Short mmCIF file of C-alpha atoms in Angstrom, two decimals:
data_model
loop_
_atom_site.label_atom_id
_atom_site.label_comp_id
_atom_site.label_asym_id
_atom_site.label_seq_id
_atom_site.Cartn_x
_atom_site.Cartn_y
_atom_site.Cartn_z
CA MET A 1 -30.25 -25.60 -60.46
CA THR A 2 -33.33 -26.96 -59.21
CA THR A 3 -34.14 -28.75 -56.14
CA MET A 4 -36.54 -31.72 -54.52
CA ALA A 5 -38.18 -31.99 -51.55
CA ALA A 6 -37.69 -34.26 -49.54
CA PRO A 7 -40.88 -36.96 -49.81
CA GLY A 8 -43.51 -35.40 -46.74
CA ILE A 9 -42.08 -32.04 -47.17
CA HIS A 10 -44.11 -29.26 -48.10
CA ALA A 11 -41.69 -27.26 -50.64
CA THR A 12 -44.31 -24.63 -52.00
CA HIS A 13 -44.08 -23.21 -48.42
CA GLY A 14 -41.40 -20.83 -48.22
CA THR A 15 -40.29 -20.78 -45.01
CA GLU A 16 -39.69 -23.49 -42.33
CA THR A 17 -42.29 -21.97 -40.39
CA ASP A 18 -44.17 -22.66 -43.04
CA VAL A 19 -43.02 -26.28 -43.18
CA ARG A 20 -43.57 -26.79 -39.35
CA ARG A 21 -47.27 -25.19 -39.51
CA HIS A 22 -48.14 -27.85 -42.56
CA GLU A 23 -46.29 -30.86 -41.54
CA LEU A 24 -47.86 -30.47 -38.12
CA ALA A 25 -51.40 -30.21 -39.50
CA ASP A 26 -50.82 -32.66 -41.10
CA PHE A 27 -49.36 -35.00 -38.92
CA LEU A 28 -52.41 -34.27 -36.39
CA ARG A 29 -54.52 -35.34 -39.28
CA SER A 30 -53.09 -38.26 -39.38
CA ARG A 31 -53.27 -39.44 -35.52
CA ARG A 32 -56.81 -38.48 -35.88
CA GLU A 33 -57.94 -40.19 -38.74
CA ARG A 34 -56.56 -44.00 -36.74
CA ILE A 35 -58.04 -43.21 -33.71
CA THR A 36 -61.69 -44.71 -33.44
CA PRO A 37 -64.27 -43.55 -31.35
CA GLU A 38 -64.56 -46.53 -29.53
CA GLN A 39 -60.90 -46.53 -28.46
CA VAL A 40 -61.52 -43.05 -26.61
CA GLY A 41 -64.73 -43.93 -25.27
CA LEU A 42 -67.39 -42.17 -27.42
CA PRO A 43 -70.06 -43.50 -29.95
CA ARG A 44 -69.99 -44.77 -33.27
CA GLY A 45 -73.52 -43.53 -34.56
CA ARG A 46 -75.04 -45.04 -37.34
CA ARG A 47 -73.68 -42.02 -40.01
CA ARG A 48 -69.74 -41.71 -39.75
CA ARG A 49 -67.96 -41.26 -42.94
CA THR A 50 -64.91 -40.01 -41.60
CA PRO A 51 -62.26 -41.91 -40.74
CA GLY A 52 -61.35 -42.26 -37.23
CA LEU A 53 -62.25 -39.27 -34.79
CA ARG A 54 -63.65 -36.03 -36.41
CA ARG A 55 -62.24 -32.68 -35.77
CA GLU A 56 -64.91 -31.71 -33.01
CA GLU A 57 -64.16 -34.60 -31.13
CA VAL A 58 -60.52 -34.18 -30.65
CA ALA A 59 -61.72 -30.09 -30.07
CA GLN A 60 -63.57 -31.82 -27.33
CA LEU A 61 -61.31 -34.13 -25.83
CA SER A 62 -58.83 -31.78 -25.59
CA ALA A 63 -60.96 -28.54 -24.45
CA VAL A 64 -60.14 -26.50 -27.38
CA GLY A 65 -62.41 -24.56 -29.73
CA VAL A 66 -63.44 -26.67 -33.11
CA THR A 67 -62.66 -23.79 -35.15
CA TRP A 68 -59.35 -23.62 -33.12
CA TYR A 69 -58.78 -27.18 -34.32
CA THR A 70 -59.77 -26.77 -37.86
CA TRP A 71 -57.55 -23.81 -38.41
CA LEU A 72 -54.48 -25.87 -36.80
CA GLU A 73 -55.46 -28.51 -39.16
CA GLN A 74 -55.22 -25.72 -42.09
CA ALA A 75 -52.39 -25.26 -41.13
CA ARG A 76 -53.04 -21.09 -40.24
CA HIS A 77 -50.76 -19.03 -38.50
CA ILE A 78 -52.08 -19.38 -34.69
CA GLN A 79 -50.09 -19.74 -32.11
CA VAL A 80 -50.14 -23.40 -29.92
CA SER A 81 -49.15 -23.23 -26.07
CA PRO A 82 -46.77 -26.68 -24.51
CA GLN A 83 -50.78 -27.23 -22.71
CA VAL A 84 -53.01 -27.16 -25.63
CA LEU A 85 -50.25 -29.49 -27.24
CA ASP A 86 -50.32 -31.68 -24.18
CA ALA A 87 -53.93 -31.97 -24.43
CA LEU A 88 -53.73 -32.77 -27.82
CA ALA A 89 -51.07 -35.94 -27.30
CA ARG A 90 -53.63 -37.12 -24.99
CA ALA A 91 -56.64 -36.87 -26.88
CA LEU A 92 -54.85 -38.66 -29.96
CA LEU A 93 -53.37 -41.67 -27.64
CA LEU A 94 -49.89 -40.43 -28.68
CA ASP A 95 -46.78 -42.79 -27.88
CA ALA A 96 -43.61 -41.27 -26.38
CA THR A 97 -42.18 -40.95 -29.67
CA GLU A 98 -45.71 -39.27 -31.60
CA ARG A 99 -45.84 -36.84 -28.76
CA SER A 100 -41.88 -36.09 -29.14
CA HIS A 101 -42.39 -35.06 -32.62
CA LEU A 102 -45.49 -33.14 -32.31
CA PHE A 103 -44.03 -30.85 -29.74
CA SER A 104 -41.18 -30.95 -32.18
CA LEU A 105 -42.99 -29.52 -34.99
CA ALA A 106 -44.63 -27.00 -33.00
CA GLY A 107 -41.29 -25.57 -31.57
CA ALA A 108 -42.34 -26.11 -28.28
CA VAL A 109 -40.69 -27.91 -25.39
CA ASP A 110 -42.55 -30.91 -23.19
CA PRO A 111 -44.23 -29.60 -20.19
CA ALA A 112 -45.33 -32.71 -19.05
CA PRO A 113 -43.13 -33.60 -16.01
CA GLY A 114 -43.52 -36.92 -16.35
CA GLY A 115 -42.96 -37.04 -20.24
CA PRO A 116 -40.47 -39.80 -21.20
CA CYS A 117 -36.33 -39.48 -20.53
CA PRO A 118 -33.98 -40.70 -22.11
CA THR A 119 -31.92 -39.95 -18.86
CA VAL A 120 -33.15 -43.12 -17.58
CA THR A 121 -31.72 -45.88 -18.91
CA PRO A 122 -32.82 -49.68 -17.87
CA ALA A 123 -29.79 -50.33 -16.29
CA LEU A 124 -30.06 -46.41 -14.26
CA ARG A 125 -33.25 -48.33 -13.52
CA LYS A 126 -31.84 -51.21 -12.13
CA MET A 127 -29.12 -49.42 -10.12
CA VAL A 128 -31.65 -47.27 -8.16
CA ASP A 129 -34.11 -50.28 -7.58
CA GLN A 130 -30.83 -52.64 -6.41
CA LEU A 131 -29.64 -49.62 -3.40
CA GLU A 132 -32.78 -50.49 -1.55
CA PRO A 133 -33.73 -50.28 1.72
CA LEU A 134 -31.04 -46.74 1.03
CA PRO A 135 -34.30 -44.37 -1.04
CA ALA A 136 -32.50 -42.88 -3.98
CA CYS A 137 -34.42 -41.15 -7.01
CA ILE A 138 -33.62 -39.49 -10.45
CA GLN A 139 -34.12 -35.95 -10.52
CA ASN A 140 -33.75 -33.57 -13.32
CA SER A 141 -32.46 -29.92 -12.71
CA ARG A 142 -36.10 -28.75 -12.26
CA TYR A 143 -36.56 -30.75 -9.57
CA ASP A 144 -39.36 -33.26 -11.34
CA ILE A 145 -38.88 -36.98 -9.99
CA LEU A 146 -38.60 -38.87 -12.92
CA ALA A 147 -37.61 -42.42 -11.01
CA TYR A 148 -37.19 -43.72 -7.51
CA ASN A 149 -37.02 -46.98 -5.70
CA ARG A 150 -39.35 -48.51 -2.81
CA THR A 151 -37.96 -46.38 0.19
CA TYR A 152 -37.87 -43.13 -1.69
CA GLY A 153 -41.20 -43.47 -2.80
CA ARG A 154 -42.41 -43.89 0.69
CA LEU A 155 -40.01 -41.60 2.72
CA LEU A 156 -41.57 -38.42 2.73
CA CYS A 157 -45.36 -39.24 1.47
CA ASP A 158 -46.85 -41.90 -0.89
CA LEU A 159 -45.48 -41.20 -4.05
CA ASP A 160 -47.45 -43.56 -5.83
CA ALA A 161 -50.46 -41.63 -4.91
CA LEU A 162 -49.51 -38.39 -6.76
CA PRO A 163 -50.82 -37.59 -10.39
CA ARG A 164 -47.08 -37.18 -12.51
CA GLU A 165 -47.64 -33.64 -12.52
CA ASP A 166 -46.93 -33.49 -8.64
CA ARG A 167 -44.12 -34.74 -8.56
CA ASN A 168 -42.00 -32.38 -7.79
CA CYS A 169 -39.91 -31.83 -5.25
CA ILE A 170 -40.41 -28.12 -4.88
CA TRP A 171 -43.66 -28.33 -5.73
CA LEU A 172 -44.17 -30.75 -3.18
CA CYS A 173 -42.47 -29.01 0.05
CA PHE A 174 -44.96 -25.70 -0.71
CA THR A 175 -48.08 -27.85 -1.22
CA ASP A 176 -48.14 -31.24 0.29
CA GLU A 177 -48.46 -31.54 3.59
CA ASP A 178 -47.71 -35.20 3.90
CA TRP A 179 -44.81 -33.95 2.63
CA ALA A 180 -44.19 -30.67 4.76
CA ALA A 181 -44.52 -32.76 8.26
CA ALA A 182 -42.32 -35.04 7.15
CA VAL A 183 -39.63 -32.00 6.67
CA SER A 184 -37.43 -31.09 9.94
CA GLU A 185 -36.66 -27.57 9.66
CA LEU A 186 -39.25 -26.94 7.03
CA PRO A 187 -38.79 -22.92 6.77
CA ASP A 188 -35.22 -23.11 5.98
CA VAL A 189 -35.74 -26.19 3.74
CA LYS A 190 -38.57 -24.55 1.48
CA GLN A 191 -35.90 -21.08 1.58
CA MET A 192 -33.39 -23.43 0.04
CA MET A 193 -35.29 -24.96 -2.01
CA ALA A 194 -36.87 -22.19 -3.34
CA ALA A 195 -33.09 -20.57 -4.11
CA LYS A 196 -31.80 -24.17 -5.43
CA PHE A 197 -35.04 -23.59 -8.23
CA ARG A 198 -33.51 -19.97 -8.96
CA ALA A 199 -30.48 -20.77 -9.34
CA SER A 200 -31.39 -23.70 -11.52
CA MET A 201 -33.65 -21.99 -13.87
CA ALA A 202 -31.03 -18.85 -15.09
CA GLU A 203 -30.09 -21.05 -18.04
CA HIS A 204 -33.80 -22.29 -18.62
CA LEU A 205 -35.91 -18.70 -18.24
CA ALA A 206 -37.26 -18.67 -21.89
CA GLU A 207 -38.54 -22.56 -21.44
CA PRO A 208 -41.83 -23.04 -21.19
CA ALA A 209 -41.95 -26.14 -18.83
CA TRP A 210 -39.65 -24.15 -16.07
CA LYS A 211 -41.84 -20.63 -16.42
CA ALA A 212 -45.48 -23.41 -16.25
CA LEU A 213 -43.74 -24.73 -12.81
CA LEU A 214 -42.78 -20.98 -11.70
CA GLN A 215 -46.49 -19.75 -12.52
CA ARG A 216 -48.22 -22.89 -10.96
CA LEU A 217 -45.79 -22.04 -7.28
CA ARG A 218 -47.20 -18.56 -7.60
CA SER A 219 -50.18 -19.28 -8.14
CA ALA A 220 -50.86 -21.77 -5.44
CA SER A 221 -48.26 -20.76 -2.26
CA PRO A 222 -48.54 -17.17 -1.16
CA GLU A 223 -45.26 -18.00 1.03
CA PHE A 224 -43.09 -19.17 -2.22
CA ARG A 225 -43.99 -15.57 -3.86
CA GLU A 226 -42.81 -14.07 -0.75
CA ILE A 227 -39.98 -15.98 -1.07
CA TRP A 228 -39.38 -16.40 -4.64
CA GLU A 229 -39.29 -12.22 -4.68
CA ARG A 230 -35.82 -11.91 -2.20
CA HIS A 231 -33.85 -13.33 -5.12
CA GLU A 232 -31.97 -15.26 -2.91
CA VAL A 233 -29.63 -18.83 -5.21
CA ALA A 234 -27.75 -21.74 -3.23
CA GLY A 235 -26.11 -24.42 -4.83
CA THR A 236 -27.16 -28.20 -5.21
CA ALA A 237 -24.51 -29.11 -2.67
CA GLY A 238 -25.62 -32.46 -0.11
CA ARG A 239 -25.97 -32.24 3.37
CA VAL A 240 -27.77 -33.91 6.66
CA LYS A 241 -31.10 -33.93 6.73
CA HIS A 242 -34.01 -35.07 9.55
CA ILE A 243 -36.59 -36.73 7.87
CA ARG A 244 -40.37 -37.66 10.45
CA ASN A 245 -41.34 -40.81 8.45
CA SER A 246 -45.15 -41.50 9.59
CA ARG A 247 -44.33 -45.17 9.76
CA VAL A 248 -41.35 -45.21 10.89
CA GLY A 249 -39.87 -42.58 12.99
CA MET A 250 -37.15 -40.15 12.57
CA LEU A 251 -34.46 -40.81 10.08
CA ARG A 252 -30.86 -39.06 10.54
CA LEU A 253 -29.64 -39.38 6.45
CA GLU A 254 -27.33 -37.67 4.51
CA HIS A 255 -28.43 -36.36 1.17
CA THR A 256 -26.28 -36.73 -2.16
CA ASN A 257 -25.76 -35.52 -5.72
CA LEU A 258 -24.44 -37.99 -8.27
CA TRP A 259 -24.84 -36.06 -11.41
CA LEU A 260 -25.30 -38.39 -15.08
CA GLY A 261 -24.02 -35.14 -17.04
CA PRO A 262 -23.32 -31.31 -17.09
CA ALA A 263 -23.82 -29.93 -13.33
CA SER A 264 -27.31 -28.74 -14.41
CA GLY A 265 -28.46 -31.70 -15.84
CA PRO A 266 -30.11 -34.97 -14.40
CA ARG A 267 -28.82 -36.79 -10.77
CA LEU A 268 -29.32 -39.25 -9.35
CA VAL A 269 -30.67 -38.78 -5.11
CA THR A 270 -29.09 -41.15 -2.39
CA TYR A 271 -30.04 -40.80 1.54
CA VAL A 272 -27.52 -42.80 3.32
CA PRO A 273 -28.42 -43.19 7.02
CA MET A 274 -26.06 -41.80 9.43
CA ASP A 275 -26.76 -44.45 12.62
CA GLU A 276 -27.77 -47.96 12.92
CA GLU A 277 -31.36 -46.56 14.10
CA SER A 278 -31.89 -45.01 10.47
CA ARG A 279 -30.45 -47.70 8.96
CA ALA A 280 -33.37 -50.25 10.34
CA GLY A 281 -35.87 -47.12 10.06
CA LEU A 282 -35.15 -47.79 6.47
CA GLU A 283 -35.30 -51.38 6.18
CA ARG A 284 -38.22 -51.29 7.81
CA LEU A 285 -40.36 -49.29 5.51
CA ARG A 286 -38.96 -51.13 2.71
CA ASP A 287 -40.26 -53.88 4.10
CA LEU A 288 -43.66 -52.53 4.62
CA ALA A 289 -43.06 -51.29 0.76
CA LEU A 290 -42.87 -54.97 -0.33
CA ARG A 291 -46.14 -56.25 1.66
CA GLU A 292 -48.03 -53.60 0.52
CA GLU A 293 -46.70 -54.50 -3.16
CA SER A 294 -47.68 -58.52 -2.52
CA GLU A 295 -51.25 -57.22 -0.84
CA ALA A 296 -51.75 -55.31 -3.73
CA ARG A 297 -50.90 -58.95 -6.38
CA GLY A 298 -53.25 -60.58 -4.45
CA ALA A 299 -56.07 -58.15 -5.13
CA GLY A 300 -55.02 -58.23 -8.35
CA GLY A 301 -52.24 -55.05 -8.60
CA THR A 302 -49.42 -54.02 -10.84
CA ALA A 303 -46.75 -56.33 -9.91
CA ALA A 304 -43.51 -54.78 -7.98
CA GLY A 305 -40.64 -53.00 -9.83
CA LEU A 306 -39.26 -49.69 -10.05
CA VAL A 307 -41.27 -46.44 -10.83
CA THR A 308 -39.89 -44.56 -14.21
CA ALA A 309 -40.69 -41.81 -15.41
CA ASP A 310 -41.40 -43.46 -19.23
CA GLY A 311 -43.59 -46.11 -18.22
CA GLY A 312 -41.78 -48.81 -16.49
CA PRO A 313 -43.27 -50.99 -14.59
CA GLY A 314 -44.98 -50.17 -10.95
CA ARG A 315 -45.22 -51.60 -7.93
CA ARG A 316 -49.11 -51.12 -7.84
CA ALA A 317 -51.67 -49.27 -9.18
CA ARG A 318 -51.35 -45.53 -9.46
CA SER A 319 -54.38 -44.15 -9.62
CA GLY A 320 -55.01 -43.47 -13.34
CA GLN A 321 -51.17 -42.56 -14.10
CA GLU A 322 -50.28 -42.60 -17.70
CA GLY A 323 -47.10 -43.87 -16.78
CA THR A 324 -44.73 -41.58 -16.49
CA ALA A 325 -43.29 -40.25 -13.28
CA LEU A 326 -42.50 -36.74 -13.05
CA ALA A 327 -41.50 -34.00 -16.02
CA ALA A 328 -38.20 -33.85 -15.20
CA VAL A 329 -38.09 -32.18 -12.05
#
C-alpha cells in the first residue's frame, strides 16, 4: 500500500532523524528569509538579492561558523547544542511558539530559564500579584524564578536588575553578593540549597538545561563544587527564614511551598511574616516598590505589574531583557 507524506514533510528521507533534520533546515531557512537586515541592525547594501538575511549574517549574529550554519541549513548530520539553538532563536527573532518548535525539531531541551512557561497562567499571575505585601514567586524544580511580585522582587536582591538567566535561587545563593548578604545562616542555607538541587536533579540527569546549570555553578563557585561532592540530598519542606533586607531591616518569615502539579514540578512560594514587625517591614518594602514604579513611569519607564517568565507586563525597564524571568528555576 502506498502512503502519502504530510504536507511539508520529506518522505524520501527514511528515518525520523532524517525527517527532523530536513524540517529543521527548512524552518531555519524560512525564518532567515523573512527578516530584513534593518530589523537586526545590519546595513542593507546595494546589491542584496537574498530575501531576508544572508547565511553569513545569521552566523555572525549567532556567533557560529558560516560553514557550520550552512551545513545546518543543508540538513547535514551535525550536532547542535542547546546553547547554539538559543543563539539562533535570538538571532532569528523567534517568538515563543517558534522557539519551542525549533528546539523540538532539534530534539533538544530549551535551556533558557526565562523561557515561556505554560505553568504561569494569567490567573496565577494575578494571584501572585494580589498576595502583596507577602513576597511570592513561582519556581520550577530547577529553582528558576518564573514569576514574582513586587515584594519578592526586592526581598533578597533587586531581581528586576538581573538578566533572566541569573534569576535562579541556587545561582544567586552562591554568586550574588546582595542575595548572600540578606540570608542569615548562609553556610547552612548553601548546603541545603545544593542538597535540594541534587535531589531534584535525580529525575533530570540527562536533560541539557539541568546539566548546563550544574556546569555553570561548578565553574563559578568553588564552594558549590566542594558541597556538591558531598552527595547530600534534602527535600523541599518549608521553614522559617531570617532575612536581612537592606531597606527595611530584619524579617522573620515562614517559607511555604504550594505545588502546582507533581511534587517534582513547579510551585508557588510564599513568605508569611512571623510577627508584626516583619509584617510592617513587608508593607514598607511594598510601598518602596510602588514609589519606584511611580518614579519610573514619570521618567518614561514601563507600567506597574507582575514580572513573569513569558514577557508579561513589567514594573520598570529591565536592562535589555527579553521579558522572560527565568529558565524554569
